[in-house]
């Protein structure tokens, strides 16, 4: 299973991209929470650096985690 094999990579704040040659499917994974992982599955080969996919995944993860809201609440932040 992809999540179990890539657990160390998923614990970082970044995303993980994996292309399965057997089913010709690209998986993008990003950890939202300790128990929640967002997965985008594409039925073709996608670039690991696809700016639209990566941007969406990172932006969505930040909003779900509440990073932007918490950063505005820090003292001294304008």
CSV table of C-alpha atoms in Angstrom, one decimal:
chain,number,residue,atom,x,y,z
A,1,UNK,CA,0.0,0.0,0.0
A,2,UNK,CA,1.3,3.4,-1.0
A,3,UNK,CA,0.6,5.1,2.3
A,4,UNK,CA,2.4,2.5,4.4
A,5,UNK,CA,5.4,2.4,2.0
A,6,UNK,CA,5.7,6.2,2.0
A,7,UNK,CA,4.9,6.9,5.7
A,8,UNK,CA,8.3,8.6,6.4
A,9,UNK,CA,7.8,10.9,3.4
A,10,UNK,CA,4.2,11.7,4.4
A,11,UNK,CA,5.2,12.8,7.9
A,12,UNK,CA,7.0,15.8,6.4
A,13,UNK,CA,5.0,18.9,5.5
A,14,UNK,CA,5.3,18.4,1.8
A,15,UNK,CA,3.5,16.2,-0.7
A,16,UNK,CA,4.4,12.8,-2.1
A,17,UNK,CA,4.0,11.8,-5.8
A,18,UNK,CA,4.0,8.2,-7.0
A,19,UNK,CA,3.4,6.8,-10.5
A,20,UNK,CA,2.3,3.2,-10.7
A,21,UNK,CA,3.4,1.7,-14.0
A,22,UNK,CA,1.2,-1.4,-13.7
A,23,UNK,CA,-2.1,0.6,-13.8
A,24,UNK,CA,-0.6,3.7,-15.3
A,25,UNK,CA,-1.9,5.9,-12.5
A,26,UNK,CA,-0.4,8.9,-10.7
A,27,UNK,CA,-1.0,9.4,-7.0
A,28,UNK,CA,-0.4,12.7,-5.1
A,29,UNK,CA,-0.6,12.4,-1.4
A,30,UNK,CA,-0.4,15.0,1.4
A,31,UNK,CA,-1.0,14.6,5.1
A,32,UNK,CA,-3.7,16.8,6.5
A,33,UNK,CA,-3.8,15.4,10.0
A,34,UNK,CA,-2.4,12.5,12.0
A,35,UNK,CA,-5.3,10.3,10.6
A,36,UNK,CA,-6.3,12.1,7.4
A,37,UNK,CA,-4.4,12.0,4.1
A,38,UNK,CA,-5.6,13.8,1.0
A,39,UNK,CA,-5.1,11.7,-2.2
A,40,UNK,CA,-5.5,12.9,-5.8
A,41,UNK,CA,-5.5,10.1,-8.3
A,42,UNK,CA,-5.0,10.7,-12.0
A,43,UNK,CA,-5.5,8.0,-14.7
A,44,UNK,CA,-2.4,9.1,-16.6
A,45,UNK,CA,1.2,10.0,-16.1
A,46,UNK,CA,1.4,13.5,-14.5
A,47,UNK,CA,4.6,15.4,-13.7
A,48,UNK,CA,5.8,15.4,-10.1
A,49,UNK,CA,6.1,19.2,-10.4
A,50,UNK,CA,2.8,20.0,-11.9
A,51,UNK,CA,2.2,23.4,-10.5
A,52,UNK,CA,-1.6,23.3,-10.6
A,53,UNK,CA,-1.9,20.0,-8.8
A,54,UNK,CA,0.8,20.7,-6.2
A,55,UNK,CA,-0.5,24.3,-5.6
A,56,UNK,CA,-4.0,23.0,-5.1
A,57,UNK,CA,-2.9,20.3,-2.7
A,58,UNK,CA,-0.7,22.6,-0.6
A,59,UNK,CA,-3.3,25.4,-0.5
A,60,UNK,CA,-6.0,23.0,0.5
A,61,UNK,CA,-3.9,21.4,3.2
A,62,UNK,CA,-3.0,24.8,4.6
A,63,UNK,CA,-6.7,25.8,4.8
A,64,UNK,CA,-7.8,22.6,6.4
A,65,UNK,CA,-5.0,22.7,8.9
A,66,UNK,CA,-5.8,26.3,9.7
A,67,UNK,CA,-2.1,27.4,9.3
A,68,UNK,CA,-3.1,30.8,7.8
A,69,UNK,CA,-5.6,31.6,10.6
A,70,UNK,CA,-3.2,30.7,13.3
A,71,UNK,CA,-0.3,32.7,11.8
A,72,UNK,CA,-2.5,35.8,11.9
A,73,UNK,CA,-3.1,35.3,15.6
A,74,UNK,CA,0.6,35.4,16.5
A,75,UNK,CA,1.6,38.5,18.4
A,76,UNK,CA,3.4,41.0,16.3
A,77,UNK,CA,2.0,39.7,13.0
A,78,UNK,CA,0.2,42.2,10.8
